[in-house]
mmCIF file of C-alpha atoms in Angstrom:
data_model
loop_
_atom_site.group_PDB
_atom_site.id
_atom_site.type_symbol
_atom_site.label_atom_id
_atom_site.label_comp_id
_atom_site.label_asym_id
_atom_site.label_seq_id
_atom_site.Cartn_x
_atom_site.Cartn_y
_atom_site.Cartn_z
ATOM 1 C CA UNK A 1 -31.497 -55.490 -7.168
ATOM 2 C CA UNK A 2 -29.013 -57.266 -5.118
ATOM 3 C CA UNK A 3 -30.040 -58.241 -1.866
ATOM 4 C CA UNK A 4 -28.359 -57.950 1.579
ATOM 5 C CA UNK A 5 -26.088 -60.579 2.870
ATOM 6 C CA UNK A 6 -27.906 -61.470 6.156
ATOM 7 C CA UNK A 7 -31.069 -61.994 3.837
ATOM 8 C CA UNK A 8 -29.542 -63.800 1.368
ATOM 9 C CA UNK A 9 -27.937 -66.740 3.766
ATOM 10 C CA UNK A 10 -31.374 -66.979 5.423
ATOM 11 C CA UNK A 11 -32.908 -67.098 1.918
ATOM 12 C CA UNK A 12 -30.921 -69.366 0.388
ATOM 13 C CA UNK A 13 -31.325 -72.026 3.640
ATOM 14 C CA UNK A 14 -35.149 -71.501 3.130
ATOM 15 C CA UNK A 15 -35.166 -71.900 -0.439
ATOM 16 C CA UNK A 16 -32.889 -75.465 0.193
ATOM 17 C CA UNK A 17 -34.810 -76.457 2.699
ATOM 18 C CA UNK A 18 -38.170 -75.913 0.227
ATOM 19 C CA UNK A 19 -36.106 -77.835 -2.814
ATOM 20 C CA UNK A 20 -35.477 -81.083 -0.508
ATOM 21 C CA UNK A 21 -39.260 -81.188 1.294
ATOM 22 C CA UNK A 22 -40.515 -80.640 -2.644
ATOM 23 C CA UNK A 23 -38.240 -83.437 -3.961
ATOM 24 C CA UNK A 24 -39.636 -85.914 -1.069
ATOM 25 C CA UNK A 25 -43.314 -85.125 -1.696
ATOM 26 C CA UNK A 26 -42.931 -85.569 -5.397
ATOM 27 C CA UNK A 27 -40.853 -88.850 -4.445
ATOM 28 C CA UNK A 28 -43.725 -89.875 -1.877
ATOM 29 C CA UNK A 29 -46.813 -88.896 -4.512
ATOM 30 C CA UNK A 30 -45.476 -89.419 -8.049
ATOM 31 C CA UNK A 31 -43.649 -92.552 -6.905
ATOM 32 C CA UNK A 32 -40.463 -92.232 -9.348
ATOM 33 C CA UNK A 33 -36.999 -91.285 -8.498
ATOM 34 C CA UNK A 34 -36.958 -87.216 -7.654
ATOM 35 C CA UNK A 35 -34.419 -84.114 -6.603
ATOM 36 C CA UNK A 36 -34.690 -80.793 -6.474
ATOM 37 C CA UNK A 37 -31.811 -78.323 -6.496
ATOM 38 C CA UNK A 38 -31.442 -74.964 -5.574
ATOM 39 C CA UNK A 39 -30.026 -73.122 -8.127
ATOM 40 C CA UNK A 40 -29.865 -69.216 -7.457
ATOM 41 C CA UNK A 41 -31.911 -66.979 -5.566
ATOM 42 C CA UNK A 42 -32.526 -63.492 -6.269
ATOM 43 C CA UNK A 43 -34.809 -60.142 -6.085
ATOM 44 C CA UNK A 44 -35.628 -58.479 -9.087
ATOM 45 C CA UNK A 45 -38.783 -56.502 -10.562
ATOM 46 C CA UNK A 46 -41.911 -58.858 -11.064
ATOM 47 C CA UNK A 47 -42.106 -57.690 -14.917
ATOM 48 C CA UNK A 48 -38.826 -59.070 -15.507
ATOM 49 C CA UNK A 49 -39.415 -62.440 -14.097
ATOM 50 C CA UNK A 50 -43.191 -62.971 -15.971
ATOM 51 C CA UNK A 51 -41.256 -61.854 -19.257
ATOM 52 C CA UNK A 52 -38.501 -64.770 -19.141
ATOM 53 C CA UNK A 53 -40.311 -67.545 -18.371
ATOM 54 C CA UNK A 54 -41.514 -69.645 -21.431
ATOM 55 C CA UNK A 55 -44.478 -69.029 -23.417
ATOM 56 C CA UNK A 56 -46.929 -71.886 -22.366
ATOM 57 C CA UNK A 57 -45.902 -73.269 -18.900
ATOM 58 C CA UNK A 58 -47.534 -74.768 -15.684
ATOM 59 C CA UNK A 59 -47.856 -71.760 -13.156
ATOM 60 C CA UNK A 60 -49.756 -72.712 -9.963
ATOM 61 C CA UNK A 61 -50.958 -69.496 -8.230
ATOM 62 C CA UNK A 62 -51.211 -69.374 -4.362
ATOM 63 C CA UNK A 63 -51.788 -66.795 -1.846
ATOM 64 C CA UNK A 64 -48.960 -66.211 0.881
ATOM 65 C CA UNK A 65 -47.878 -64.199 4.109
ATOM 66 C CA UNK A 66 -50.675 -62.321 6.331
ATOM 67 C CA UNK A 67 -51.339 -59.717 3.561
ATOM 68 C CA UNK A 68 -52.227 -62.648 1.414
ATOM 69 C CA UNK A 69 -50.475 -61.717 -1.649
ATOM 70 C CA UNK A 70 -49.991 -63.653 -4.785
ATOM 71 C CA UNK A 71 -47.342 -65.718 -5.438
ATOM 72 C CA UNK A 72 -46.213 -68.328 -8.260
ATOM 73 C CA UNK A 73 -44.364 -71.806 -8.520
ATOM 74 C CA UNK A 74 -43.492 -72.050 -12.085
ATOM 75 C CA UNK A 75 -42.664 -75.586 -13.833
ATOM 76 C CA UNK A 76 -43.111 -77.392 -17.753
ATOM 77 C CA UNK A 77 -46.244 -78.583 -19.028
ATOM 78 C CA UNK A 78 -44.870 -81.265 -19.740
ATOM 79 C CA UNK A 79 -43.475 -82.313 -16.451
ATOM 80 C CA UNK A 80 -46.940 -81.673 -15.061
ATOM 81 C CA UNK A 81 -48.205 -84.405 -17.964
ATOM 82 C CA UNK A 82 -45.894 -86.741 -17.034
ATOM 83 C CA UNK A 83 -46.357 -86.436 -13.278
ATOM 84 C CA UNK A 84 -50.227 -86.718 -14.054
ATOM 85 C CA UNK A 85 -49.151 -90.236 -16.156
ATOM 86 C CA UNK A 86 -47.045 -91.223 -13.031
ATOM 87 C CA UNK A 87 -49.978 -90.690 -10.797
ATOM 88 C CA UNK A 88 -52.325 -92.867 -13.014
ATOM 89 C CA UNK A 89 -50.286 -95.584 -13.080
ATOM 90 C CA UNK A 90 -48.282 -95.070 -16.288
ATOM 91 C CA UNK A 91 -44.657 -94.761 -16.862
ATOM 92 C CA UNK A 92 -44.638 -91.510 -19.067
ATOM 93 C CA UNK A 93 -41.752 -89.532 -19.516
ATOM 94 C CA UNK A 94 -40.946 -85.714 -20.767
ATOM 95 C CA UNK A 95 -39.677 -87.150 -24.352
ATOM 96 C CA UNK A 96 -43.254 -88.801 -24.748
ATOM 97 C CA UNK A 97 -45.515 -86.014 -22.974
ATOM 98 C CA UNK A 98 -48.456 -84.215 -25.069
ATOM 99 C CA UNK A 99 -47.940 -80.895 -26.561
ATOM 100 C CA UNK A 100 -50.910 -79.119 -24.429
ATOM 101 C CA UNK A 101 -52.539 -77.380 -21.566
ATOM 102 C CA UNK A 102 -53.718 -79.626 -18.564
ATOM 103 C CA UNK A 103 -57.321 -80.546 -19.127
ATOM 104 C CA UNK A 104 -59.732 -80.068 -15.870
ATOM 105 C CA UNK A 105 -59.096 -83.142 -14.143
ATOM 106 C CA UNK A 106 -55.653 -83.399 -14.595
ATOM 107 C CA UNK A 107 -55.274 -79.737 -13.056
ATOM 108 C CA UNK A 108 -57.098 -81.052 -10.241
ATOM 109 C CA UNK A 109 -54.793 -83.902 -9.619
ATOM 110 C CA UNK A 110 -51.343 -81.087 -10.205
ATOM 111 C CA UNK A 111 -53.452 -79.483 -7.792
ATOM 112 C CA UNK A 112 -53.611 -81.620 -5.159
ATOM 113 C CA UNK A 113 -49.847 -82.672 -5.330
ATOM 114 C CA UNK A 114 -48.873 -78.966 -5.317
ATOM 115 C CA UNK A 115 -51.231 -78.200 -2.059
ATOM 116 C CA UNK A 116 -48.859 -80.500 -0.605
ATOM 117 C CA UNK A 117 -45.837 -79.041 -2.080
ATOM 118 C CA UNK A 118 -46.690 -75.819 -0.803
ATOM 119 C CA UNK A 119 -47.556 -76.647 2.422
ATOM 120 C CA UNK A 120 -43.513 -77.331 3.050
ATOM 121 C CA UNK A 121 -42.884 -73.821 2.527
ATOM 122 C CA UNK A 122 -44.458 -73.029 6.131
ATOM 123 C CA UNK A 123 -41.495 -75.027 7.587
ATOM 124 C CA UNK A 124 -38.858 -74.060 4.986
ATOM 125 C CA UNK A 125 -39.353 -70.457 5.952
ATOM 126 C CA UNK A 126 -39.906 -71.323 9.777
ATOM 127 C CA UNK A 127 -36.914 -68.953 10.680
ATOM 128 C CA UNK A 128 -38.344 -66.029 7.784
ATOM 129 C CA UNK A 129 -41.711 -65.466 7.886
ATOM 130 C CA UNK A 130 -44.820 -67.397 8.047
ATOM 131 C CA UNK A 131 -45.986 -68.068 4.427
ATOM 132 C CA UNK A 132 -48.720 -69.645 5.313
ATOM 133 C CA UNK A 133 -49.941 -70.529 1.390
ATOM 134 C CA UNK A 134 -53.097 -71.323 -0.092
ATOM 135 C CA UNK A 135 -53.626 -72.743 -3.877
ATOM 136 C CA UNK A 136 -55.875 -70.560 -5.462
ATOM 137 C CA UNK A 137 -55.392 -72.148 -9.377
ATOM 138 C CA UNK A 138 -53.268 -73.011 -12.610
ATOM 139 C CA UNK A 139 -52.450 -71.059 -15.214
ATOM 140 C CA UNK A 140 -50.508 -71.936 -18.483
ATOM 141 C CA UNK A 141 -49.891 -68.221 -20.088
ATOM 142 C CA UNK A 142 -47.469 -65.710 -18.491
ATOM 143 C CA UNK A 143 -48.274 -63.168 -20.389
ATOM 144 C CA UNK A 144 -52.103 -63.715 -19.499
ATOM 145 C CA UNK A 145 -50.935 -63.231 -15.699
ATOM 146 C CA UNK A 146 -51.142 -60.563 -14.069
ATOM 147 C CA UNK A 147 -50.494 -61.423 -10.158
ATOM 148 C CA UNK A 148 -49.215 -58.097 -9.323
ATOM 149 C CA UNK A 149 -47.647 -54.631 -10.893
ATOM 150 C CA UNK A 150 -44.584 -54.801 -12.966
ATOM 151 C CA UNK A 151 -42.389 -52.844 -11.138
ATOM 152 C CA UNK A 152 -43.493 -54.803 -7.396
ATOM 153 C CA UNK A 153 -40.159 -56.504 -6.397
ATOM 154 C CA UNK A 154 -40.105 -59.948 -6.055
ATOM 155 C CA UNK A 155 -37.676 -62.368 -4.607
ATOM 156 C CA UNK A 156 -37.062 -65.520 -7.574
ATOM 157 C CA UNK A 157 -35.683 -68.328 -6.511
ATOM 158 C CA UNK A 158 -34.849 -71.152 -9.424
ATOM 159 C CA UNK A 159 -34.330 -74.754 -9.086
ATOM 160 C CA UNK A 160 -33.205 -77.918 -11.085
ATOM 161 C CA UNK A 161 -35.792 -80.796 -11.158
ATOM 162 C CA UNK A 162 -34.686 -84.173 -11.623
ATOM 163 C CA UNK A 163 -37.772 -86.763 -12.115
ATOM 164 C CA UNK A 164 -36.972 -90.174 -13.451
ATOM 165 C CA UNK A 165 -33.732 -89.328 -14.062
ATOM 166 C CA UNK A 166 -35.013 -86.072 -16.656
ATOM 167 C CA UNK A 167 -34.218 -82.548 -15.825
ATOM 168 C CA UNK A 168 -36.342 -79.413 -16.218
ATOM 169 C CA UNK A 169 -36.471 -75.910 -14.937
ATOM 170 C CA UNK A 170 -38.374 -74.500 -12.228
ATOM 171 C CA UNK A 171 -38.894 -71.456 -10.301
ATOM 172 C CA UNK A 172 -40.667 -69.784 -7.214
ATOM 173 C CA UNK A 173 -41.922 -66.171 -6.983
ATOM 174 C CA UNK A 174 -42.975 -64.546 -3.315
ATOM 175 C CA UNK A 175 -43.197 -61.000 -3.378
ATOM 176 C CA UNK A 176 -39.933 -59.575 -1.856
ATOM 177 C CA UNK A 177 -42.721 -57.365 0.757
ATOM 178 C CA UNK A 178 -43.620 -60.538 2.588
ATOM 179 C CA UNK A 179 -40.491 -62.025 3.234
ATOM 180 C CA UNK A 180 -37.789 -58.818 3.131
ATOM 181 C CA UNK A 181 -40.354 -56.483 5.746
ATOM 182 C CA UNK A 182 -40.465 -59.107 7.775
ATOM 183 C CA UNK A 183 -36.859 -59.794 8.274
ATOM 184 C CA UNK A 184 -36.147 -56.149 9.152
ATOM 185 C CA UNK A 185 -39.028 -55.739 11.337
ATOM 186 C CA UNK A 186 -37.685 -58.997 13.398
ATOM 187 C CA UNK A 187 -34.120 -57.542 13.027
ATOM 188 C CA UNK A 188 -32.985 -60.961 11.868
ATOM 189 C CA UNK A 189 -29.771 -61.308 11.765
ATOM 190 C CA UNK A 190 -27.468 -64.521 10.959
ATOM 191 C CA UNK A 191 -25.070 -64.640 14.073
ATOM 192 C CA UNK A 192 -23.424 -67.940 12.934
ATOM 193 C CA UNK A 193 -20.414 -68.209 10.697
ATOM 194 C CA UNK A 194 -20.909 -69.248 6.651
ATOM 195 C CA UNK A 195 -19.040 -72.665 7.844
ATOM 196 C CA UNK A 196 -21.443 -73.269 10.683
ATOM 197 C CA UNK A 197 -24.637 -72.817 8.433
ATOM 198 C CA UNK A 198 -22.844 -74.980 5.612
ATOM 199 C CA UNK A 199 -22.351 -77.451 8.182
ATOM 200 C CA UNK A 200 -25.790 -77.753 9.263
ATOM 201 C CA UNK A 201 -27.327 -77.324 5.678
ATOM 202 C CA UNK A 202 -24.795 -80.384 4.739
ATOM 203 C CA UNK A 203 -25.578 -82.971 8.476
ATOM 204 C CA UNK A 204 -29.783 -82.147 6.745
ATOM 205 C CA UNK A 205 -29.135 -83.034 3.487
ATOM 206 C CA UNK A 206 -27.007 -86.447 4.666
ATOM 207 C CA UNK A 207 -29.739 -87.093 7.618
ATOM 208 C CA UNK A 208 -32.337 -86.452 4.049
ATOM 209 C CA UNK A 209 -30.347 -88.937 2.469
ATOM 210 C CA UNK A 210 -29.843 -91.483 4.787
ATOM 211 C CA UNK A 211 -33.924 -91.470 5.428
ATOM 212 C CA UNK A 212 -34.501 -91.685 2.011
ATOM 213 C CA UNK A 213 -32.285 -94.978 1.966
ATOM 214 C CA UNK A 214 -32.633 -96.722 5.228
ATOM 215 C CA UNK A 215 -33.997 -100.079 4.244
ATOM 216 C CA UNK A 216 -37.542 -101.122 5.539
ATOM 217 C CA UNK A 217 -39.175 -104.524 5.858
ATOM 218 C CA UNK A 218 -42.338 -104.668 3.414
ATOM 219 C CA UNK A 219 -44.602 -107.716 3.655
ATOM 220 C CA UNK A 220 -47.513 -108.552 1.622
ATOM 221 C CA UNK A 221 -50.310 -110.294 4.031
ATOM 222 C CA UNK A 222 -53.362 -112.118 3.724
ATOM 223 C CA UNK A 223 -56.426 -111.218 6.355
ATOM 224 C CA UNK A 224 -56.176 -112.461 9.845
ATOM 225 C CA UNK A 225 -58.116 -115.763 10.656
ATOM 226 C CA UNK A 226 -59.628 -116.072 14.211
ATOM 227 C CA UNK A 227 -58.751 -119.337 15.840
ATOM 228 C CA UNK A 228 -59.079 -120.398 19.643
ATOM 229 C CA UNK A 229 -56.104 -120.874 21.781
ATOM 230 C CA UNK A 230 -56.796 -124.801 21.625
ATOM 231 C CA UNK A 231 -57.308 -125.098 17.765
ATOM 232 C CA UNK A 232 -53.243 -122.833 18.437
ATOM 233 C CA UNK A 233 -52.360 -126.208 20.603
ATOM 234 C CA UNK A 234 -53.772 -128.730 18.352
ATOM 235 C CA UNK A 235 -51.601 -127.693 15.536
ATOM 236 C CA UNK A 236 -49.334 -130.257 13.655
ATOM 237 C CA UNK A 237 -47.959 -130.754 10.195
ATOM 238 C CA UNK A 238 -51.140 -131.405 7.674
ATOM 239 C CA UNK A 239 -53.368 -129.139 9.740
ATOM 240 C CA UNK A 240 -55.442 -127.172 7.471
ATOM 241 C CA UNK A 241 -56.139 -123.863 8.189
ATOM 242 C CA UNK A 242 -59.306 -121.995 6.351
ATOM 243 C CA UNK A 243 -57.953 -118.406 5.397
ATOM 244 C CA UNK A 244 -61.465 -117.197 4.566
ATOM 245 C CA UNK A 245 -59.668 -114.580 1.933
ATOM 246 C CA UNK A 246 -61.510 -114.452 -1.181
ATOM 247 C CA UNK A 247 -59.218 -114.655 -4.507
ATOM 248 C CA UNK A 248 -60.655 -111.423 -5.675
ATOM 249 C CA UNK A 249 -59.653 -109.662 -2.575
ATOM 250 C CA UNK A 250 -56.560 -107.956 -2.553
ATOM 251 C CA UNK A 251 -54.179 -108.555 0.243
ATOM 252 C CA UNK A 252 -52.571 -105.974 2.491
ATOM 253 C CA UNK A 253 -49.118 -104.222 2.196
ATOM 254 C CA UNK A 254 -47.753 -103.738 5.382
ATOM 255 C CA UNK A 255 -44.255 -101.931 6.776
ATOM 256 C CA UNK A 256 -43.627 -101.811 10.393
ATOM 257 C CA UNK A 257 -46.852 -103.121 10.994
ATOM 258 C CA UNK A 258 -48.840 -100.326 9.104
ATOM 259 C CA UNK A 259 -50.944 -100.492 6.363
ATOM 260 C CA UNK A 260 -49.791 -98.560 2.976
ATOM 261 C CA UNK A 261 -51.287 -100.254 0.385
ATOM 262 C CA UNK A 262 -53.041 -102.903 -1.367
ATOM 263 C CA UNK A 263 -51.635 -105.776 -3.980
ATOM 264 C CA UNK A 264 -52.880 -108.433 -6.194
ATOM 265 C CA UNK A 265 -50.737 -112.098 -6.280
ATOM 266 C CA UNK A 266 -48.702 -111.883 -9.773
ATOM 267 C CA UNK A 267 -45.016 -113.320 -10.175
ATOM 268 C CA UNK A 268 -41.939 -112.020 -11.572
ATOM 269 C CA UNK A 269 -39.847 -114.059 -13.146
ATOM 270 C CA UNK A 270 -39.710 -117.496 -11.385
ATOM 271 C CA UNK A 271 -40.790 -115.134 -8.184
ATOM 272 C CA UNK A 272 -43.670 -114.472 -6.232
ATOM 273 C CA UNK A 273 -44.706 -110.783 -6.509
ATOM 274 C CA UNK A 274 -47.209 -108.259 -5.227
ATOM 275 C CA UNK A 275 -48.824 -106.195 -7.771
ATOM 276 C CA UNK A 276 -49.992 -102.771 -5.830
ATOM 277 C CA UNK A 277 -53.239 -101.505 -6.937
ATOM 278 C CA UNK A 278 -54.316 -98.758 -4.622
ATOM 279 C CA UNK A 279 -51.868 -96.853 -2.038
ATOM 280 C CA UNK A 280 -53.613 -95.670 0.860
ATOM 281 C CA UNK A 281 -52.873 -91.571 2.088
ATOM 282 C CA UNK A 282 -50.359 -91.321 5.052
ATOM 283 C CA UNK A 283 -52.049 -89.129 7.575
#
């Protein structure tokens, strides 16, 4: 089921787009190393998709497009396990994940890093549709899935995940309805040349890059002491200043002025270090 050109260049940005904004939520949640790559995108009958994916898997259901119809991103248990470990604190990696389902808490946890994940697809598919997606739950058995009829075309687009330097398989599923109607009811059409929309889709991934590695300036701060301008005056070398900052207290992570997170004193090495014990949500 091959699909038209015009829809297949604005697919394919989409889909990148998706793979990059998943890759810095993953980097910005989990806290380990992460890309995603596009691999291939395609449309093909909904039966055929359910049928090759692997027998026990993570498959987070969601809702998406205004006739809110069902829709699947598809990853390994155990990369879900060892995102869960990552998220707790631990260092786990695929080798060293558990051979089984997610229990109830730790599906709560995928499912709050995958509302996030999802939430990128409204501005990945900006110039498509609206997807507009809501998690509904996770699954682990295809075969025990039944999000829509087997013959209902669906567009498939797979990626390459790279977490802590380990790669796995992954996949999204929208049904073709949501995102193909809407194209040809907008008569969207790609006016610019393939080297103008490689150009662009290269200048984001650089300008992704080149976020990802601009260096900041983290410090690690006690609390602010109030003083009076004329204690300010008065001070000299010997003055003793009460910091009022109780050892059991942690102290504040800062960057650009901006609190992130919180950190014990520990050392490393012959070095003073900040051991982070809670990171605060970005809003």
């Amino acid at each position: 089921m091959p699909l038209a050109r015009d829809h297949a260049r604005l697919l394919e940005v989409a889909f990148g787009t998706f793979s990059r904004q998943w890759a810095n939520q993953l980097l910005a949640q989990v806290r380990v190393g992460s890309q995603v790559r596009l691999e291939q995108g395609s449309m093909r009958p909904y039966e055929e998709y359910i049928t090759g994916l692997p027998t026990r898997t993570t498959l987070v259901l969601f809702a998406a497009g205004q006739a809110r119809r069902p829709a699947l991103l598809q990853f390994p248990l155990e990369a879900a396990l060892t995102w869960v470990d990552h998220l707790l604190g631990g260092h786990g990696s695929l080798s060293s994940a558990p051979e089984r389902d997610l229990t109830e808490i730790e599906q709560q946890l995928i499912g709050q890093l995958m509302t996030r994940v999802l939430a990128d697809l409204d501005y990945a598919f900006s110039g498509v549709t609206k997807m507009d997606p809501d998690f509904r739950r996770i699954q682990h058995s295809p075969q025990l899935l039944q999000a829509t009829a087997a013959s209902t075309a669906v567009i498939v687009a797979s990626f390459t995940l790279t977490v802590d330097e380990e790669e796995v398989a992954a996949s999204l599923m929208v049904p073709a309805e949501i995102v193909i109607d809407e194209m040809r009811d907008k008569e969207v059409v790609e006016t610019r040349s393939e080297d103008e929309v490689a150009a662009e889709q290269a200048n984001r991934e650089r300008l992704d890059l080149a976020v990802q590695r601009a260096p900041v300036e983290v410090a690690v701060r006690l609390g602010p002491v109030p003083v009076h301008p004329r204690e300010v005056g008065d001070l000299s070398v010997g003055t003793l200043i009460p910091l009022r900052h109780s050892s059991s207290q942690p102290m504040d992570v800062v960057v650009s002025g901006r609190v992130l997170a919180q950190a014990v004193a520990g050392t490393r090495g012959s070095r003073l270090a900040g051991l982070v014990v809670n990171v605060k949500e970005n809003s």
